[in-house]
Short mmCIF file of C-alpha atoms in Angstrom, two decimals:
data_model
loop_
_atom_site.label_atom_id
_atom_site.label_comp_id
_atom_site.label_asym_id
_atom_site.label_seq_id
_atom_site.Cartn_x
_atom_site.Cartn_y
_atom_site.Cartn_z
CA UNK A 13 -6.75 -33.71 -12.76
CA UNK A 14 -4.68 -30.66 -12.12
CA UNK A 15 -7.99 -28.52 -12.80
CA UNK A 16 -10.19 -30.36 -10.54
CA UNK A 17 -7.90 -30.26 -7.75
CA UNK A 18 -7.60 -26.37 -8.43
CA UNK A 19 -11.19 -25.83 -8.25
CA UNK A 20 -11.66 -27.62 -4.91
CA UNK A 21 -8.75 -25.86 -3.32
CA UNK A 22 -10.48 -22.45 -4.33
CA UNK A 23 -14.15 -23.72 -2.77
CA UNK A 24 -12.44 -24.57 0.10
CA UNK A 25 -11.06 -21.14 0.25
CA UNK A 26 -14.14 -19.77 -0.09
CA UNK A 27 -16.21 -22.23 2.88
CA UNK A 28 -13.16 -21.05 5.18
CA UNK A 29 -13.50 -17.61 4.29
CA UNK A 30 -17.31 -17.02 4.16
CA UNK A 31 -17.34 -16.74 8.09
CA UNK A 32 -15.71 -13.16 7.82
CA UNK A 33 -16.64 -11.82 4.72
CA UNK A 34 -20.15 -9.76 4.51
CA UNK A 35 -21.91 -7.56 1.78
CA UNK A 36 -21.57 -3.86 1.95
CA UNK A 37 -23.96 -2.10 -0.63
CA UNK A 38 -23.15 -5.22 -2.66
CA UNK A 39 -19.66 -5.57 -2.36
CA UNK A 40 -18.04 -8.44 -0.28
CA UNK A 41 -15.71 -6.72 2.46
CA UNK A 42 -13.24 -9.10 5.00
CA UNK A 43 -14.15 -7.07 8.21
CA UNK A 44 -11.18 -8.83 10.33
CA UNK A 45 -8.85 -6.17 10.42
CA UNK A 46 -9.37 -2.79 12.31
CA UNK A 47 -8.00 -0.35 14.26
CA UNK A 48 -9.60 -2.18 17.00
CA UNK A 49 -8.82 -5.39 16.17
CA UNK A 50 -5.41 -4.50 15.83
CA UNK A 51 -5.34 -2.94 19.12
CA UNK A 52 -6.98 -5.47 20.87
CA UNK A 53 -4.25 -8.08 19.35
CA UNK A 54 -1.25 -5.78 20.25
CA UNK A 55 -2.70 -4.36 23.91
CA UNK A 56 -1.71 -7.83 24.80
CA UNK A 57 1.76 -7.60 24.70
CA UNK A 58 2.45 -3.80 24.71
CA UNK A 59 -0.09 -2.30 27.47
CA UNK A 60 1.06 1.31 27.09
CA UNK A 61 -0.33 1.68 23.60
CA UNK A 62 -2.90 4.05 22.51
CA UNK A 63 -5.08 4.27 19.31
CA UNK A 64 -3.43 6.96 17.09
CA UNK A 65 -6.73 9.05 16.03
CA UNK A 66 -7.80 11.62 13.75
CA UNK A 67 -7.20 15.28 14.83
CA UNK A 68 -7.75 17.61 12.06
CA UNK A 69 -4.97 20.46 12.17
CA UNK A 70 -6.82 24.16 11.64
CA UNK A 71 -4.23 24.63 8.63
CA UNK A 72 -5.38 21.80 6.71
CA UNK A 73 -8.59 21.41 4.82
CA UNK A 74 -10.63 18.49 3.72
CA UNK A 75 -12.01 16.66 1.09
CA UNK A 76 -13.59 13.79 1.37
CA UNK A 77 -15.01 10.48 -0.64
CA UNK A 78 -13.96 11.74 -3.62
CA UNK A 79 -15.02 9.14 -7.02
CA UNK A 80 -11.44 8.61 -8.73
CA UNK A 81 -12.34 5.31 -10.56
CA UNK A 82 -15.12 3.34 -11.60
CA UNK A 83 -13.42 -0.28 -12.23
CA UNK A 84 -16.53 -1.78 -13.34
CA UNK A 85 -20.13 -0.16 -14.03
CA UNK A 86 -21.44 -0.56 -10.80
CA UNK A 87 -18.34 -0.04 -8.77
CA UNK A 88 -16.98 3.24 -7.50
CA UNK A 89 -13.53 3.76 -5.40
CA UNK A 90 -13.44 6.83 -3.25
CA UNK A 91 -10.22 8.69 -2.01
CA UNK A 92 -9.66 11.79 0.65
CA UNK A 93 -7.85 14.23 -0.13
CA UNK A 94 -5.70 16.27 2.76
CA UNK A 95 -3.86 20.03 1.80
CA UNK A 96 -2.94 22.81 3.28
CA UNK A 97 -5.11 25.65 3.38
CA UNK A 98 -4.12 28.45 0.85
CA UNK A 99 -4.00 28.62 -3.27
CA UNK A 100 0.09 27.12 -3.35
CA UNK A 101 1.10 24.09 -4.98
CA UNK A 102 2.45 21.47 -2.57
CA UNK A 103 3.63 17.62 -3.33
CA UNK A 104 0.98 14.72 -3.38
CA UNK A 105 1.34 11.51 -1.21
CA UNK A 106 -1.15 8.90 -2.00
CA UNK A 107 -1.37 6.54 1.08
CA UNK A 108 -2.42 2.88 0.67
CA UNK A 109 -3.97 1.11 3.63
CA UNK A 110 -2.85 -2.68 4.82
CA UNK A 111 -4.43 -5.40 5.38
CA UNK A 112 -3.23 -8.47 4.30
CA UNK A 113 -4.86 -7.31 0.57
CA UNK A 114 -7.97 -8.28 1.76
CA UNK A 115 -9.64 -6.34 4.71
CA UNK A 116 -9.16 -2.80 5.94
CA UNK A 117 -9.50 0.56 4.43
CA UNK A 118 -8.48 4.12 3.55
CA UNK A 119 -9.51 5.40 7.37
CA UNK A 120 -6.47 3.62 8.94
CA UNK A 121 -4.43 6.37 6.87
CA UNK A 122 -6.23 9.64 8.15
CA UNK A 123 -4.64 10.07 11.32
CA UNK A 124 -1.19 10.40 9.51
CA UNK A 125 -2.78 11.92 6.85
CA UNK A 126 -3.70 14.41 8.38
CA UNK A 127 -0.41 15.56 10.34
CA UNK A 128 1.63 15.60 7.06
CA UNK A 129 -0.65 17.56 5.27
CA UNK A 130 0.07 20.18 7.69
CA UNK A 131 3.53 19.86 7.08
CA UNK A 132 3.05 20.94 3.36
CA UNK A 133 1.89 18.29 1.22
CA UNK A 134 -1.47 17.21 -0.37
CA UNK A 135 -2.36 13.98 1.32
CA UNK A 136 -4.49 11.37 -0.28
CA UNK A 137 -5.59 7.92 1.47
CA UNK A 138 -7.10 5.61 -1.50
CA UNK A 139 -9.49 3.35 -1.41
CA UNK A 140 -8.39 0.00 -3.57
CA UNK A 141 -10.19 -3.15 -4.43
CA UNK A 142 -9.28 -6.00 -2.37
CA UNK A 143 -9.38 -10.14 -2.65
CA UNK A 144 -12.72 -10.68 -1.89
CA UNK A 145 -13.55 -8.37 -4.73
CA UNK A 146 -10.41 -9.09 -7.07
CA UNK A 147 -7.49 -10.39 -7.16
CA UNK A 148 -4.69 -9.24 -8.41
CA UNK A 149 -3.69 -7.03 -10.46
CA UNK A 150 -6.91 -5.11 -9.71
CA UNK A 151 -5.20 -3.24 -6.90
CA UNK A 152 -2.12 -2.82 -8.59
CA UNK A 153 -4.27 -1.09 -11.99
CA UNK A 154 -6.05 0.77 -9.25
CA UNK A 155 -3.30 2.55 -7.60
CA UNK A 156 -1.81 3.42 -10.88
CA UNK A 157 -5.37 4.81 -11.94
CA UNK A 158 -5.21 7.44 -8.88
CA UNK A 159 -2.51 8.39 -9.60
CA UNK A 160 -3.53 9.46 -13.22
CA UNK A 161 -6.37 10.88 -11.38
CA UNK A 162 -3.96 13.07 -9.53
CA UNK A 163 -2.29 14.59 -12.25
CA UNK A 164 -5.74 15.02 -13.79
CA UNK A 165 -6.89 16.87 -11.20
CA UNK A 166 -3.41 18.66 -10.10
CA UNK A 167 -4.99 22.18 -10.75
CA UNK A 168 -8.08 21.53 -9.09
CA UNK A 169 -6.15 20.54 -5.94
CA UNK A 170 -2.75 22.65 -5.84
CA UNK A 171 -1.13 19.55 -6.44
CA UNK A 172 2.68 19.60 -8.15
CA UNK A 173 2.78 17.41 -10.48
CA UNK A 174 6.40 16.87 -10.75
CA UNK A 175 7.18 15.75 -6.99
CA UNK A 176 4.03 12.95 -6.36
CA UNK A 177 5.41 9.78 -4.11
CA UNK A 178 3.23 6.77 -2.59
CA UNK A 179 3.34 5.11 0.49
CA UNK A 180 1.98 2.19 2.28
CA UNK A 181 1.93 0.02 5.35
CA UNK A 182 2.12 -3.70 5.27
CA UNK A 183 0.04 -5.16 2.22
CA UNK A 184 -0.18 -1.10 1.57
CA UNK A 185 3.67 -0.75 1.62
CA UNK A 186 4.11 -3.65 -0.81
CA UNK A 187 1.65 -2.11 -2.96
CA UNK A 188 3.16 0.53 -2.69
CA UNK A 189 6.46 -0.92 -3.47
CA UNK A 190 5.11 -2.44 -6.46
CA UNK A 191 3.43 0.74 -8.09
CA UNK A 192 6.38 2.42 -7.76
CA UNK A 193 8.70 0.09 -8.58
CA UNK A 194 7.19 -0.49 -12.20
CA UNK A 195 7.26 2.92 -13.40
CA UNK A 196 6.64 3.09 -16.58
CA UNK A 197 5.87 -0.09 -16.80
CA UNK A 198 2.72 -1.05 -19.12
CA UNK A 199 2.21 -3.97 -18.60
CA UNK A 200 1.49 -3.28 -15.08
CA UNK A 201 -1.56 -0.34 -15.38
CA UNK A 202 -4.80 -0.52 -16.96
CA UNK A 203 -4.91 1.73 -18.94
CA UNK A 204 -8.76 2.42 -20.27
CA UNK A 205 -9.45 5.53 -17.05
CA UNK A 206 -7.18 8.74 -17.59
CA UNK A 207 -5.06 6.88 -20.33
CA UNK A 208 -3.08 10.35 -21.34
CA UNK A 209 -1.42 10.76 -17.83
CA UNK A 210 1.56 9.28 -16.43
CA UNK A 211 1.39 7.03 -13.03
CA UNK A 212 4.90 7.74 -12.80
CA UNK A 213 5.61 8.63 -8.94
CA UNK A 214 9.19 10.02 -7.85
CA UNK A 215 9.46 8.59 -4.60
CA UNK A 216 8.15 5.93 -2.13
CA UNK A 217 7.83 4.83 1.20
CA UNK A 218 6.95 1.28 2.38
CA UNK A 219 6.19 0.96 5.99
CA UNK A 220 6.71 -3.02 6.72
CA UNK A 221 5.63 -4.12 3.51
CA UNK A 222 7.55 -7.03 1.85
CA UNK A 223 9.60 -6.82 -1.44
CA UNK A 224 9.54 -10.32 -2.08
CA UNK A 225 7.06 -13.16 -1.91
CA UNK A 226 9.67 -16.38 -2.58
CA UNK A 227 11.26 -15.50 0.66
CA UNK A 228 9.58 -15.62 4.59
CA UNK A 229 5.99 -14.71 3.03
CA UNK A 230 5.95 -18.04 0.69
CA UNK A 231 7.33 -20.12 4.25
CA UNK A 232 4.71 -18.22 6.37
CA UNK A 233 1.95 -19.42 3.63
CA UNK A 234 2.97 -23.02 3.43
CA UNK A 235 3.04 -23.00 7.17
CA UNK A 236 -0.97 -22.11 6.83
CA UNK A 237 -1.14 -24.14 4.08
CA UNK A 238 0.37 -27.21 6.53
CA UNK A 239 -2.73 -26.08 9.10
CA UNK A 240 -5.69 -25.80 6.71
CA UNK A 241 -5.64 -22.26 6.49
CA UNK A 242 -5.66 -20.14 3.52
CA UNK A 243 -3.17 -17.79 3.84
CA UNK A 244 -3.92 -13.78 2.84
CA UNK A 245 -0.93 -13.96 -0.05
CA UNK A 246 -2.84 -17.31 -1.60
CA UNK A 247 -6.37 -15.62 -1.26
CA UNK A 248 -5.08 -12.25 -3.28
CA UNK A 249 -2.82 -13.70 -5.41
CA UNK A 250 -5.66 -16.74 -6.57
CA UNK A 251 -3.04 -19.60 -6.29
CA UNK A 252 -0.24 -21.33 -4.49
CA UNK A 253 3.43 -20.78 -5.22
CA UNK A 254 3.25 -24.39 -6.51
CA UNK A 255 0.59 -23.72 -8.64
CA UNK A 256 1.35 -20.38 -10.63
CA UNK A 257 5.03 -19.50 -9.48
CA UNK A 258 5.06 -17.12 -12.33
CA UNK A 259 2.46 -15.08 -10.49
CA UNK A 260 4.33 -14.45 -7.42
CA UNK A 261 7.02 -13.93 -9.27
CA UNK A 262 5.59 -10.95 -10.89
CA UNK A 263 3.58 -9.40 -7.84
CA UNK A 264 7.34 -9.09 -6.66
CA UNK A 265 8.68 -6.00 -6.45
CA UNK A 266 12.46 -7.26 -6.54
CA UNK A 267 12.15 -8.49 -9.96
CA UNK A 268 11.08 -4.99 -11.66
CA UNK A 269 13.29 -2.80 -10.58
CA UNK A 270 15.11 -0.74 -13.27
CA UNK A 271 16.23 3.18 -13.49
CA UNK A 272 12.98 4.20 -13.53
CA UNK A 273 12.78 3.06 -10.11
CA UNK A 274 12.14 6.13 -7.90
CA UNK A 275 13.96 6.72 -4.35
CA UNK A 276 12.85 4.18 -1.17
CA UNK A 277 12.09 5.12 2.29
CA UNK A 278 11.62 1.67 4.77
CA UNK A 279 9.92 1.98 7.99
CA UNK A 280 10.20 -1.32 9.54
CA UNK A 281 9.34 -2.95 12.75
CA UNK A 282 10.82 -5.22 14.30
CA UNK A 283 9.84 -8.54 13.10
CA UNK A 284 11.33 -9.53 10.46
CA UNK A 285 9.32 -11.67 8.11
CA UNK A 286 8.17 -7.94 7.09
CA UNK A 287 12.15 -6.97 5.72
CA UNK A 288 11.31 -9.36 3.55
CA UNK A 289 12.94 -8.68 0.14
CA UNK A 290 14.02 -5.20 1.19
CA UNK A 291 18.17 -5.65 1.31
CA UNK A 292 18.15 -7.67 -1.89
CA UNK A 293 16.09 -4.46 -3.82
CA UNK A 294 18.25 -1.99 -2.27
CA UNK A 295 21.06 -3.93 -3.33
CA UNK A 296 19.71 -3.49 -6.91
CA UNK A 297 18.37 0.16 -6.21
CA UNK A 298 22.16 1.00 -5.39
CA UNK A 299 23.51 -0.25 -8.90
CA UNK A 300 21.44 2.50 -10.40
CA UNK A 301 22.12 5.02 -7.77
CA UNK A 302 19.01 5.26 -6.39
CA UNK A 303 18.71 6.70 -3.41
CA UNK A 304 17.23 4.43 -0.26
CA UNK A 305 16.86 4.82 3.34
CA UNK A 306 16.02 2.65 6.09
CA UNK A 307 14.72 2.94 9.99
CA UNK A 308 13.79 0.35 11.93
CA UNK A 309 11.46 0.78 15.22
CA UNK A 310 12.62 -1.94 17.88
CA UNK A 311 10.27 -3.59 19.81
CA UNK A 312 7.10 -2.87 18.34
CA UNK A 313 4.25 -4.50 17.00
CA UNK A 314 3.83 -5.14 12.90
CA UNK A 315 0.99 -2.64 13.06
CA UNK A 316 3.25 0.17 15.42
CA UNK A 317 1.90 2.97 12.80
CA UNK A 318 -1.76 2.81 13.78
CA UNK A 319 -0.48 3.65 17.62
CA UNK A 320 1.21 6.13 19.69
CA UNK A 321 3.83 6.13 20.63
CA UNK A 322 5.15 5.12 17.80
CA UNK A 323 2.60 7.59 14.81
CA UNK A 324 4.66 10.55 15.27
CA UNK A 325 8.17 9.02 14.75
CA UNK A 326 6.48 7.46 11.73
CA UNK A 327 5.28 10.85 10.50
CA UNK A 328 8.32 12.27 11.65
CA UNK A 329 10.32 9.66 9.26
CA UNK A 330 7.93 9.81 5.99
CA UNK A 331 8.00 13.62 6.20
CA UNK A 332 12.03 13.93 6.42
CA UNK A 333 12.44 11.48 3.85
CA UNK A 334 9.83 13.30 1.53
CA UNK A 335 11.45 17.08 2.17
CA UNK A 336 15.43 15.22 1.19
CA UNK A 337 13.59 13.76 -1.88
CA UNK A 338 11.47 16.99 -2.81
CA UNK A 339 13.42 19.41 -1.88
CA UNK A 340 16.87 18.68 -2.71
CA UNK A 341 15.97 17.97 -6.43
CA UNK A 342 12.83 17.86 -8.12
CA UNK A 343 13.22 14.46 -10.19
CA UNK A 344 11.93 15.19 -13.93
CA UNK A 345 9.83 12.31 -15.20
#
């Protein structure tokens, strides 16, 4: 009985979500979240917003859709890769899009990409697979594939190998959370691409991304749940809390941290079903003596890093946060 009622909740998932969800060179994409469609939503309530765009600094050169991984034999995921012009070595950032982990991609990243590259470090926005495609773990295995990739390709790039961190906004900033949170965890990697590097990373920054899914994100889902709608936590983690609690337990960041755990930057807005999670793990960072930091933007939107004026005192946060971490002591993992 339990299977039967299992399978119809998942086709009903997939009538409700058909609507949004098209083919892109043979891959189904959720086109509902943009940097328009965010706009448009937030325009609404704070009119002196503007789109935060990409402006290539003239110290910084390019490279662009990059192959990193190829998941399966027909698919390919692409990254960008940001740097300061010159033959130095500077610290990597990979930089994971949100989303709800199932629409958006790595060009909601460039703008800031782009402006801390030119503050001396190589910047990469990463393409990931999301739920339309797979659920998780893919993304998870993903992220910790690029950044094998990175250390592969360290020399090719000027790229330091000991000093590489990871951010992420919203879905982005939990996976973000998560892949560093697990280091050297392998449980949590797939480990068939680039299997003789580390995905260690040394430090993180989550930018409104949630810690924990038992807390505000499991009542904001049964809420949908209550209204016929499938929630974006049920679509990408394949099941209900009620259904596979074991699951959400483990897409949790707050259940893996250990002293392996590198140091946490949190860029939050104001709302705060997107804390979620974040002073219980700092409480367990802290008995370790890792090193966290928080800042909080008032009044703004859950989105506030995709416009001005709030980019640059994102930027301004991720970048101070990065030189304390890099350049105070190089962590040796």
């Amino acid at each position: 009985m339990r299977f039967y009622c299992t399978l119809i909740f998942f086709l009903c998932i997939s009538a409700i979500t058909q609507a949004q969800t098209v083919m892109i060179d043979g891959i189904p994409r959720d086109t509902s979240f943009t940097l328009h469609s965010a706009y448009t939503k937030a325009l609404k309530q704070y009119p002196q917003i503007k789109k935060a765009l990409p402006s290539l600094p003239e110290s910084v050169q390019v490279i662009e859709h990059l192959v990193y991984s190829n998941p399966t034999e027909s698919r390919k995921l692409h990254l960008n890769v940001y740097r300061p012009k010159g033959n130095n070595k500077y610290p990597a950032l990979l930089m994971v899009h949100g989303g709800g982990w199932s629409s958006g991609d790595l060009s909601l990243q460039i703008p800031m990409a782009q402006q801390i590259a030119a503050k001396g470090y190589v910047t990469i926005p990463v393409e990931y697979r999301l739920s339309p495609e797979a659920i998780y773990p893919a993304a998870l295995f993903d992220l910790k594939t690029a950044i094998k990739w990175i250390r592969a390709n360290a020399d090719t790039y000027g790229i330091d190998t000991c000093r590489i961190a990871i951010s992420g906004c919203s879905a982005g900033g939990h996976l973000a959370m998560l892949t560093g949170i697990t280091n050297g965890q392998t449980a949590y990697e797939n480990s068939i691409e680039y299997h003789q590097y580390s995905s260690k990373v040394h430090a993180i920054i989550n930018i409104d991304g949630i810690s924990d899914f038992s807390g505000d994100e499991l009542k904001a889902s049964r809420i949908s749940l209550s209204k016929n709608k499938i929630p974006a936590s049920v679509k990408w983690l394949g099941s209900t809390y009620e259904e596979d609690k074991e699951v959400w337990e483990t897409a949790s960041p707050i259940h893996h941290v250990t002293d392996q755990s590198p140091p946490v930057c949190f860029i939050n807005s104001s709302i705060p079903r997107f804390h979620g999670g974040r002073d219980e793990i700092i409480e367990k960072l802290s008995t370790f003596n890792i090193y966290t930091e928080v800042h909080t933007l008032e009044d703004t939107p859950h989105p506030f890093w995709l416009f001005h004026p709030w980019v640059n005192t994102t930027v301004s946060y991720m970048v101070n946060f990065l030189d304390h971490t890099f350049k105070s002591k190089i962590n040796d993992f």
